[in-house]
Structures are given as C-alpha cells and as structure tokens.
C-alpha cells in the first residue's frame, strides 16, 4: 500500500470515478427496467429505431458521442440555454453533465441483458399472471424481475464496470476539473503525458485490480448458479 | 345462466375457418368440449378467459356482460375471475407453493378454502416447496388448487390430464370430480379422451372446424360418435 502514498498521489480521481459509476448504475437501473420492458413487449413501429439508438454506444467512438453531447449541453444550444435559463443548470464541464453522458454511453449494458431476460420468460407465465388478476406493473414486479434477477445483477455490475473504464465521453463533456470531473482514467492519461509513469501506474493498478474483481464476481455468481442448476438436474 | 354467442376467424392447418358458438348453459354445468386438434377448442377457452380478443358477439355470465362487440365492451381479464388450468403446468419458478396459491388474491385469500382445497388435493405437505421440486402430477394438482382458490366464476380446464401417466391421471380426475362438485363450479373441460368427458361432465359439445356438430349427454353423444 505504501506505493499509493508516494509522490503526488491523490485519491480524488478515484473517488470521482466510483461516485460516477455508482450514480450512473443506479439511475440507469431505474431508467433501464421500464425501457427494457417496453422493448421486450412493445409492438410499436419505432421500437427498432429505439433499439438501434440504444445499441449505438457499442459501435460509436466515445468522442463522437462526447462531441455531440458537448454541443447539446453548451449554453449556446437550445437545450443548454433552456436548462440554464429556467433551472440554472449548466451541464457542460459539470459532474451532472458527466453522469448524463455516462448513462447514455452505458445504456446498452443495462438495457440489453434485462430485455433479453424478459423476452426469455415464457409467454404462458405472463398470460397466467393476467388470468390470476395481475396488471402489467404487478407482472413486472412479481414475475419478470424476480425471474430475471441474474440478468439485472449482471447488468448492474457491467454498467458500473463500464463507467469505471470510461474515458473519451467524460473527457469531452467534463474536461478534467480536479475533484469534479477528473476521473481515474483521465488522471492516468495526464500523468503519462507528463511522463509521471509512477503516478499513472498507481491509478492503473487500482483500476486493474478493481475491474478484475468485478468481473470475477460476475463469473463466480453465474457459475455458482450454473453449478446449482446442474446439480439439480443431475439428481 | 351463461350465454355465449361468438364468432372469430381462425387460421387452420389446411384452410381458415370460423369459430362460431351459440349456446346457453346453466351455472354449475360441467361442459366437455371434444374434437380434433385445431378445431377451435382451446381458442374457445382463451376467448372466455379474455386472452383472445378481436371477435364478434357477446358473452354474458349471470347478469354481467363480459363481451359485447356491438358496444365494444370487453371486460378485462382480471375482472372476469377465471380459473385456468392448461396441459403444461404453469407455475412461477420464483414462488413456493403457498405463494402460488395466494398470488391471485394476496391477503384476501379465503384461508378456510385454501386449507380445504390443499387437503382435498393432497398437497398440504408441499406448501413450502418450489415448483422445480414437484412431480408432474403434483404440479397439476397445485395448478388446479390455485384455480379453485381464486373462487372462479368459470373454471377452464384445457387438457389438464393429458401430460400425466395413467395412475396419476385417474387419481387427479377423481379429485377434480370431487372438488368441482363440492364447490358447485361451472367448468369447461377440453379433452381428447372420451372417458374423461364421460366421467366428469354433464354435457358435451363436439366441435369440428369451429362449429358444434353434436351436443348432449356425454355418454350418449360420445358413444354414437365413436
């Protein structure tokens, strides 16, 4: 641990990173569940467009998303001016701005696993729940979510982990304001630019270890469930 | 009195046909619906349950109008109070048996009825277990118990015994007979087995391509039809 306290190491970028990842994951969970429900069961013609838009962050360079968000958040844009005038909110180069950007950037990691899990639940369960007098919200609460627990937990962890690893979008929208928008990945980049490899290494090893344990937890959780199922069917 | 006068276009394996039923039954009747696969038997039950829409006609149960296509009335599934048991045992994997049985009515579940039904169907020792731990026969008994505990205005049984082996089937048929009589339920039973219909029902409809081609006392009708 001594290595962490050498040189000019500060914890702030790591704290901003984890604060951002936790808030992003929790807010996306609230947004992602209804969105996944709509995508899983809607017959709307615009559904395919929404699905494509949600998948876009998987293929789009983060700088493209960051660039357009920066334009939208700018006080000179219609949205930015409206937010500034009526709510006094400025999203560009603010923590709130990077939370919204992270949510958009990580949205497929939350929505797609939950949508797939909802679609995998047999239609007969949903029909029987309706026959038993349950409305759509009750079906979501008592049937869909409990039977998709594994997918929801995986989506939550993946969203958290993906946000921890963000760089391009956060840099474009948030800049690199210490204690506010400077996350660990940006701190690594800046320290490398300044040839302070020792400091960069300290942030990098912490992110590496944490990411490893996050993924280990997902794999262990999934294999534990698989072992349980296998042992049941082998009885 | 239950009046059913419905028409619905159905897609058949060979050609499309119209399900067309115009019948009146008494409350407490046990109706057997017999016929070949794809003749519209299951669709009839799904229409009564509210799972199938887009049809013409009306369904009146007692004084309540469930469906009236002229006034575009279609009572929601939850307001119909239907008990539905299908061939495949539909039990929710995340709930134990007690939770399955009280899922419909929650705290308003009639506890006396629950105790009576689970005892009659011999599942009183299974309340704490989950569906994955049950055999096929036990699962169907739970489905039947759940449907009865709902205190249904109509009990719909869609080949509930077909997936069971002979002994269990025989046992469950007797339990169904006993419990439906005990609670004077109005029941529709779709079945491919004449013996089940003769054993359980007091009226039979033979359906072919969506139309009732013969109806009456099960023993007489089915024997003449064989």
Coordinates of C-alpha atoms in Angstrom, one line a residue:
Chain A
X1 CA 0.0 0.0 0.0
X2 CA 3.0 2.4 0.6
X3 CA 3.3 2.9 -3.2
X4 CA -0.1 4.6 -3.2
X5 CA 1.0 7.4 -0.9
X6 CA 4.2 8.2 -2.7
X7 CA 4.8 11.2 -4.9
X8 CA 1.8 13.4 -5.5
X9 CA -0.9 10.7 -5.5
X10 CA -4.4 11.9 -4.7
X11 CA -7.5 9.8 -4.2
X12 CA -9.9 12.4 -5.7
X13 CA -9.9 11.0 -9.3
X14 CA -10.7 7.5 -7.9
X15 CA -13.4 8.9 -5.7
X16 CA -15.0 10.8 -8.6
X17 CA -14.7 7.6 -10.7
X18 CA -16.6 5.5 -8.2
X19 CA -19.1 8.2 -7.3
X20 CA -19.8 8.5 -11.1
X21 CA -20.1 4.7 -11.6
X22 CA -22.4 4.2 -8.6
X23 CA -24.8 7.0 -9.5
X24 CA -24.8 6.1 -13.2
X25 CA -25.5 2.4 -12.5
X26 CA -28.4 3.2 -10.0
X27 CA -30.0 5.8 -12.2
X28 CA -29.7 3.6 -15.3
X29 CA -31.3 0.7 -13.4
X30 CA -34.4 2.9 -12.8
X31 CA -34.4 4.0 -16.4
X32 CA -33.3 0.7 -17.9
X33 CA -36.0 -1.6 -16.4
X34 CA -39.0 0.2 -17.9
X35 CA -37.2 0.7 -21.1
X36 CA -36.3 -3.0 -21.3
X37 CA -39.9 -3.9 -20.6
X38 CA -41.1 -1.6 -23.4
X39 CA -38.5 -3.0 -25.8
X40 CA -39.3 -6.6 -24.8
X41 CA -43.1 -6.4 -25.3
X42 CA -44.0 -3.3 -27.4
X43 CA -45.2 -3.8 -31.0
X44 CA -44.6 -0.1 -31.8
X45 CA -43.1 0.7 -35.2
X46 CA -40.5 2.9 -33.6
X47 CA -39.2 0.1 -31.4
X48 CA -36.5 -0.9 -33.9
X49 CA -35.2 2.7 -34.1
X50 CA -35.0 2.9 -30.3
X51 CA -33.2 -0.4 -30.2
X52 CA -30.6 0.9 -32.7
X53 CA -30.2 4.1 -30.8
X54 CA -29.6 2.1 -27.5
X55 CA -27.0 -0.1 -29.2
X56 CA -25.2 2.9 -30.8
X57 CA -22.7 3.4 -28.0
X58 CA -21.4 -0.1 -28.6
X59 CA -20.1 0.9 -32.0
X60 CA -19.7 4.6 -31.9
X61 CA -16.3 6.2 -30.9
X62 CA -16.8 7.7 -27.4
X63 CA -15.5 11.0 -28.8
X64 CA -18.4 11.2 -31.3
X65 CA -21.0 10.8 -28.5
X66 CA -19.0 13.2 -26.3
X67 CA -18.7 15.8 -29.0
X68 CA -22.4 15.9 -29.7
X69 CA -23.3 15.9 -26.0
X70 CA -21.0 18.8 -25.5
X71 CA -22.8 20.7 -28.3
X72 CA -26.2 19.9 -26.8
X73 CA -25.1 20.8 -23.2
X74 CA -23.5 24.1 -24.4
X75 CA -25.3 27.2 -23.1
X76 CA -25.5 28.3 -26.8
X77 CA -27.6 25.3 -27.8
X78 CA -31.4 25.3 -27.4
X79 CA -31.3 22.6 -24.7
X80 CA -28.4 24.1 -22.8
X81 CA -29.9 27.6 -23.0
X82 CA -33.3 26.3 -21.8
X83 CA -31.7 24.4 -18.8
X84 CA -29.6 27.4 -17.9
X85 CA -32.4 30.0 -18.2
X86 CA -35.2 28.0 -16.3
X87 CA -33.2 25.8 -13.9
X88 CA -29.8 27.5 -13.7
X89 CA -28.2 24.2 -14.7
X90 CA -25.1 24.1 -16.8
X91 CA -24.3 20.6 -17.9
X92 CA -21.0 21.1 -19.9
X93 CA -18.0 20.6 -17.6
X94 CA -20.1 19.6 -14.6
X95 CA -20.5 16.4 -12.7
X96 CA -24.2 16.2 -13.6
X97 CA -23.2 16.5 -17.2
X98 CA -20.8 13.5 -17.0
X99 CA -23.5 11.5 -15.2
X100 CA -25.9 12.0 -18.0
X101 CA -23.2 11.3 -20.6
X102 CA -22.2 8.1 -18.8
X103 CA -25.8 7.0 -18.6
X104 CA -26.1 7.4 -22.4
X105 CA -22.8 5.7 -23.0
X106 CA -23.5 2.7 -20.8
X107 CA -27.2 2.3 -21.6
X108 CA -26.8 -0.9 -23.8
X109 CA -25.0 -2.6 -20.9
X110 CA -28.0 -2.1 -18.7
X111 CA -30.9 -2.4 -21.1
X112 CA -29.9 -5.3 -23.4
X113 CA -29.3 -8.0 -20.7
X114 CA -32.6 -7.2 -19.0
X115 CA -34.5 -7.0 -22.3
X116 CA -33.1 -10.4 -23.3
X117 CA -34.1 -11.9 -19.9
X118 CA -37.6 -10.5 -20.1
X119 CA -38.0 -11.9 -23.6
X120 CA -36.8 -15.3 -22.5
X121 CA -39.6 -15.6 -19.9
X122 CA -42.3 -17.9 -21.4
X123 CA -45.4 -16.0 -22.6
X124 CA -47.5 -18.5 -20.7
X125 CA -46.3 -17.1 -17.4
X126 CA -47.4 -13.7 -18.4
X127 CA -50.8 -14.9 -19.6
X128 CA -51.3 -16.9 -16.4
X129 CA -50.4 -13.9 -14.2
X130 CA -53.0 -11.9 -16.2
X131 CA -55.6 -14.7 -15.6
X132 CA -54.7 -14.5 -11.9
X133 CA -55.7 -10.9 -12.0
X134 CA -52.4 -9.1 -12.2
X135 CA -51.8 -5.9 -14.1
X136 CA -48.6 -5.1 -16.1
X137 CA -46.8 -3.4 -13.2
X138 CA -47.6 -6.4 -10.9
X139 CA -46.4 -8.8 -13.6
X140 CA -43.1 -6.8 -13.8
X141 CA -42.7 -6.8 -10.0
X142 CA -43.7 -10.3 -9.2
X143 CA -42.9 -12.3 -12.3
X144 CA -40.5 -10.6 -14.7
X145 CA -38.0 -9.0 -12.3
X146 CA -37.7 -12.0 -9.8
X147 CA -37.2 -14.4 -12.7
X148 CA -34.6 -12.1 -14.3
X149 CA -32.6 -11.4 -11.1
X150 CA -29.4 -12.8 -12.6
X151 CA -29.6 -10.6 -15.7
X152 CA -30.4 -7.5 -13.6
X153 CA -27.4 -8.1 -11.3
X154 CA -25.1 -8.7 -14.3
X155 CA -26.4 -5.6 -16.0
X156 CA -25.8 -3.5 -12.9
X157 CA -22.3 -4.8 -12.4
X158 CA -21.4 -4.4 -16.1
X159 CA -22.8 -0.8 -16.2
X160 CA -20.7 0.0 -13.1
X161 CA -17.6 -1.6 -14.5
X162 CA -18.1 0.1 -17.9
X163 CA -18.5 3.5 -16.3
X164 CA -15.3 3.0 -14.2
X165 CA -13.4 2.4 -17.5
X166 CA -14.9 5.5 -19.3
X167 CA -12.5 8.0 -20.8
X168 CA -13.5 9.7 -24.1
X169 CA -17.0 10.8 -23.3
X170 CA -16.1 12.0 -19.8
X171 CA -13.1 13.9 -21.1
X172 CA -15.1 15.6 -23.9
X173 CA -18.1 16.6 -21.7
X174 CA -16.5 17.1 -18.3
X175 CA -13.0 18.2 -19.2
X176 CA -10.6 17.4 -16.4
X177 CA -11.6 19.5 -13.5
X178 CA -10.0 18.2 -10.3
X179 CA -12.5 16.9 -7.6
X180 CA -15.4 17.4 -10.1
X181 CA -15.0 15.7 -13.4
X182 CA -11.4 14.4 -13.4
X183 CA -11.8 10.6 -13.2
X184 CA -9.0 8.0 -12.8
X185 CA -8.7 7.2 -16.5
X186 CA -8.1 10.8 -17.3
X187 CA -5.6 11.1 -14.4
X188 CA -3.7 8.1 -16.0
X189 CA -3.7 9.8 -19.4
X190 CA -2.5 13.2 -18.0
X191 CA 0.3 11.5 -15.9
X192 CA 1.5 9.6 -18.9
X193 CA 1.5 12.9 -20.9
X194 CA 3.6 14.5 -18.1
X195 CA 5.9 11.4 -18.1
X196 CA 4.9 10.6 -14.4
X197 CA 4.7 6.9 -15.0
X198 CA 4.8 6.0 -11.4
X199 CA 1.7 8.0 -10.6
X200 CA -0.1 6.7 -13.8
X201 CA 0.9 3.2 -12.7
X202 CA -0.7 3.7 -9.3
X203 CA -4.1 4.7 -10.7
X204 CA -3.8 2.0 -13.4
X205 CA -3.1 -0.9 -11.0
X206 CA -6.0 0.1 -8.7
X207 CA -8.4 0.2 -11.7
X208 CA -7.0 -3.1 -13.0
X209 CA -7.5 -4.9 -9.6
X210 CA -11.0 -3.5 -9.1
X211 CA -12.1 -4.4 -12.7
X212 CA -10.6 -7.9 -12.2
X213 CA -12.6 -8.4 -9.0
X214 CA -15.8 -7.0 -10.5
X215 CA -15.6 -9.5 -13.4
X216 CA -14.6 -12.3 -11.1
X217 CA -17.7 -11.6 -9.1
X218 CA -20.0 -11.8 -12.2
X219 CA -18.3 -15.0 -13.4
X220 CA -18.4 -16.6 -9.9
X221 CA -22.1 -15.6 -9.5
X222 CA -23.1 -17.0 -12.9
X223 CA -21.1 -20.3 -12.4
X224 CA -22.5 -20.7 -8.9
X225 CA -26.0 -20.5 -10.4
X226 CA -25.0 -22.9 -13.2
X227 CA -23.5 -25.4 -10.7
X228 CA -26.7 -25.2 -8.6
X229 CA -28.8 -25.9 -11.7
X230 CA -26.6 -28.7 -12.9
X231 CA -26.6 -30.4 -9.6
X232 CA -30.4 -30.1 -9.5
X233 CA -30.9 -31.6 -13.0
X234 CA -28.3 -34.4 -12.3
X235 CA -30.2 -35.5 -9.2
Chain B
X1 CA -77.1 -18.7 -16.9
X2 CA -74.2 -18.3 -19.2
X3 CA -74.8 -17.2 -22.8
X4 CA -72.2 -17.5 -25.4
X5 CA -72.7 -16.2 -28.9
X6 CA -69.3 -15.6 -30.6
X7 CA -67.6 -15.7 -34.0
X8 CA -63.9 -15.5 -34.6
X9 CA -61.8 -16.1 -37.7
X10 CA -59.2 -18.8 -37.1
X11 CA -56.2 -19.9 -39.2
X12 CA -56.3 -23.7 -39.8
X13 CA -53.6 -26.0 -40.9
X14 CA -55.4 -26.6 -44.2
X15 CA -57.6 -23.6 -44.5
X16 CA -59.0 -20.8 -42.5
X17 CA -62.3 -21.3 -40.7
X18 CA -64.7 -19.5 -38.4
X19 CA -65.2 -20.5 -34.8
X20 CA -68.9 -20.0 -34.3
X21 CA -70.6 -20.9 -31.0
X22 CA -74.1 -20.0 -29.9
X23 CA -75.0 -21.8 -26.7
X24 CA -76.5 -21.2 -23.3
X25 CA -75.5 -23.2 -20.2
X26 CA -76.5 -23.2 -16.6
X27 CA -74.3 -22.2 -13.7
X28 CA -72.9 -25.3 -12.2
X29 CA -72.7 -27.2 -15.5
X30 CA -69.6 -29.2 -16.4
X31 CA -69.2 -28.9 -20.1
X32 CA -67.0 -31.2 -22.0
X33 CA -65.5 -29.8 -25.3
X34 CA -64.4 -32.7 -27.5
X35 CA -62.9 -32.6 -31.0
X36 CA -59.9 -32.9 -33.2
X37 CA -56.7 -30.8 -32.8
X38 CA -57.1 -27.4 -34.4
X39 CA -60.9 -27.4 -34.3
X40 CA -61.0 -24.3 -32.0
X41 CA -61.5 -25.8 -28.6
X42 CA -58.6 -24.1 -26.9
X43 CA -59.5 -20.8 -28.6
X44 CA -62.9 -21.0 -27.1
X45 CA -61.4 -21.2 -23.6
X46 CA -59.0 -18.4 -24.4
X47 CA -61.9 -16.2 -25.5
X48 CA -63.8 -16.9 -22.3
X49 CA -60.7 -16.1 -20.2
X50 CA -60.1 -12.8 -22.0
X51 CA -56.8 -13.9 -23.5
X52 CA -58.2 -13.8 -27.1
X53 CA -59.8 -10.7 -28.4
X54 CA -60.9 -9.4 -31.9
X55 CA -64.2 -11.3 -32.1
X56 CA -67.8 -10.7 -32.8
X57 CA -70.7 -11.5 -30.5
X58 CA -71.3 -11.5 -26.8
X59 CA -70.7 -13.4 -23.6
X60 CA -72.9 -13.0 -20.6
X61 CA -72.2 -14.6 -17.3
X62 CA -75.1 -14.3 -14.9
X63 CA -76.1 -10.6 -15.1
X64 CA -72.6 -9.5 -16.1
X65 CA -71.8 -8.9 -19.8
X66 CA -68.2 -9.8 -20.4
X67 CA -68.0 -9.3 -24.2
X68 CA -70.3 -7.3 -26.4
X69 CA -68.8 -6.5 -29.8
X70 CA -71.6 -4.1 -30.7
X71 CA -70.9 -1.8 -27.8
X72 CA -67.2 -2.7 -28.0
X73 CA -67.3 -4.0 -24.4
X74 CA -64.6 -6.4 -23.3
X75 CA -64.3 -6.9 -19.6
X76 CA -60.6 -7.1 -18.6
X77 CA -59.1 -10.5 -17.7
X78 CA -58.7 -9.6 -14.0
X79 CA -62.4 -8.6 -13.7
X80 CA -63.6 -11.9 -15.1
X81 CA -62.3 -14.1 -12.2
X82 CA -61.3 -17.1 -14.2
X83 CA -59.6 -20.3 -13.1
X84 CA -57.5 -21.7 -15.9
X85 CA -55.6 -24.9 -15.9
X86 CA -53.6 -25.9 -19.0
X87 CA -51.9 -29.0 -20.2
X88 CA -48.5 -27.6 -19.3
X89 CA -48.3 -26.8 -15.6
X90 CA -47.7 -23.1 -15.5
X91 CA -46.1 -22.4 -12.1
X92 CA -43.8 -19.4 -11.4
X93 CA -40.3 -20.6 -10.5
X94 CA -39.7 -17.8 -8.1
X95 CA -42.6 -18.7 -5.8
X96 CA -43.1 -21.5 -3.4
X97 CA -46.5 -23.4 -3.5
X98 CA -48.2 -21.3 -0.8
X99 CA -47.1 -18.1 -2.7
X100 CA -48.5 -19.6 -5.9
X101 CA -51.8 -20.3 -4.3
X102 CA -52.2 -16.9 -2.7
X103 CA -50.8 -15.0 -5.6
X104 CA -54.1 -14.1 -7.1
X105 CA -55.9 -12.7 -4.0
X106 CA -53.0 -12.0 -1.7
X107 CA -54.2 -11.1 1.8
X108 CA -57.8 -11.5 0.7
X109 CA -57.3 -15.3 0.0
X110 CA -60.0 -17.3 1.7
X111 CA -57.8 -19.2 4.2
X112 CA -60.5 -21.8 5.0
X113 CA -61.0 -22.5 1.3
X114 CA -57.2 -22.8 0.8
X115 CA -56.9 -25.3 3.7
X116 CA -59.8 -27.3 2.4
X117 CA -58.6 -27.4 -1.2
X118 CA -54.9 -28.3 -0.4
X119 CA -56.1 -31.1 1.9
X120 CA -58.6 -32.4 -0.7
X121 CA -55.9 -32.3 -3.5
X122 CA -53.3 -33.8 -1.1
X123 CA -50.8 -31.0 -1.5
X124 CA -50.9 -29.7 2.1
X125 CA -47.4 -31.0 2.8
X126 CA -46.0 -29.2 -0.3
X127 CA -46.7 -25.6 0.6
X128 CA -43.1 -24.6 1.4
X129 CA -41.5 -26.2 -1.6
X130 CA -40.8 -24.7 -5.1
X131 CA -42.2 -26.0 -8.4
X132 CA -38.9 -27.5 -9.6
X133 CA -39.1 -30.0 -6.7
X134 CA -42.5 -31.3 -7.7
X135 CA -43.5 -34.2 -10.0
X136 CA -45.8 -33.6 -13.0
X137 CA -48.9 -34.8 -11.1
X138 CA -48.1 -32.6 -8.1
X139 CA -47.7 -29.6 -10.3
X140 CA -51.1 -30.1 -11.9
X141 CA -52.7 -30.5 -8.5
X142 CA -51.2 -27.2 -7.5
X143 CA -52.5 -25.6 -10.7
X144 CA -56.0 -27.0 -10.0
X145 CA -55.8 -25.8 -6.4
X146 CA -54.7 -22.3 -7.5
X147 CA -57.6 -22.0 -9.9
X148 CA -60.2 -23.1 -7.3
X149 CA -58.8 -20.9 -4.6
X150 CA -59.5 -18.0 -6.9
X151 CA -63.2 -18.7 -6.4
X152 CA -63.7 -18.6 -10.2
X153 CA -66.9 -17.7 -11.9
X154 CA -65.7 -20.1 -14.6
X155 CA -63.2 -22.9 -14.3
X156 CA -61.4 -23.6 -17.6
X157 CA -59.5 -26.9 -18.0
X158 CA -57.6 -27.3 -21.2
X159 CA -56.4 -30.9 -21.4
X160 CA -55.2 -30.8 -17.8
X161 CA -54.6 -34.5 -17.5
X162 CA -53.0 -35.2 -20.9
X163 CA -49.4 -35.0 -19.8
X164 CA -49.8 -37.3 -16.8
X165 CA -49.3 -41.1 -16.6
X166 CA -52.3 -43.4 -16.3
X167 CA -52.4 -43.8 -12.5
X168 CA -51.8 -40.1 -11.6
X169 CA -54.4 -39.1 -14.3
X170 CA -57.0 -41.4 -12.8
X171 CA -56.3 -40.0 -9.4
X172 CA -56.5 -36.4 -10.5
X173 CA -59.7 -36.9 -12.4
X174 CA -61.3 -38.3 -9.3
X175 CA -60.0 -35.3 -7.2
X176 CA -61.3 -32.9 -9.9
X177 CA -64.7 -34.5 -9.8
X178 CA -64.9 -34.3 -6.1
X179 CA -63.7 -30.7 -5.7
X180 CA -65.8 -29.2 -8.6
X181 CA -68.9 -30.8 -7.2
X182 CA -68.1 -29.7 -3.7
X183 CA -67.8 -26.0 -4.8
X184 CA -70.6 -26.2 -7.5
X185 CA -68.2 -24.8 -10.1
X186 CA -69.1 -24.0 -13.7
X187 CA -66.5 -25.8 -15.7
X188 CA -65.3 -26.2 -19.3
X189 CA -63.1 -29.2 -19.9
X190 CA -61.3 -29.5 -23.3
X191 CA -60.2 -33.1 -23.8
X192 CA -59.2 -35.7 -26.4
X193 CA -60.2 -38.5 -24.1
X194 CA -63.9 -39.6 -24.2
X195 CA -63.5 -41.4 -20.9
X196 CA -62.5 -38.2 -19.1
X197 CA -65.5 -36.4 -20.5
X198 CA -68.0 -39.2 -19.7
X199 CA -66.5 -39.4 -16.2
X200 CA -66.5 -35.7 -15.4
X201 CA -69.0 -33.7 -17.4
X202 CA -72.8 -33.5 -17.6
X203 CA -72.9 -32.0 -21.2
X204 CA -70.6 -32.4 -24.2
X205 CA -70.1 -30.3 -27.3
X206 CA -68.3 -31.9 -30.2
X207 CA -66.6 -29.3 -32.2
X208 CA -65.4 -29.6 -35.8
X209 CA -63.9 -26.8 -37.7
X210 CA -65.2 -24.3 -35.2
X211 CA -68.8 -25.5 -35.2
X212 CA -70.6 -27.6 -32.7
X213 CA -71.7 -30.6 -34.7
X214 CA -73.2 -32.6 -31.9
X215 CA -74.1 -32.0 -28.3
X216 CA -75.9 -33.6 -25.4
X217 CA -75.4 -36.2 -22.6
X218 CA -71.7 -37.2 -22.8
X219 CA -72.2 -41.0 -22.8
X220 CA -74.9 -41.0 -25.4
X221 CA -73.2 -38.5 -27.7
X222 CA -69.7 -39.8 -27.5
X223 CA -70.7 -43.5 -28.0
X224 CA -72.8 -42.6 -31.1
X225 CA -69.8 -40.5 -32.3
X226 CA -67.2 -43.3 -31.9

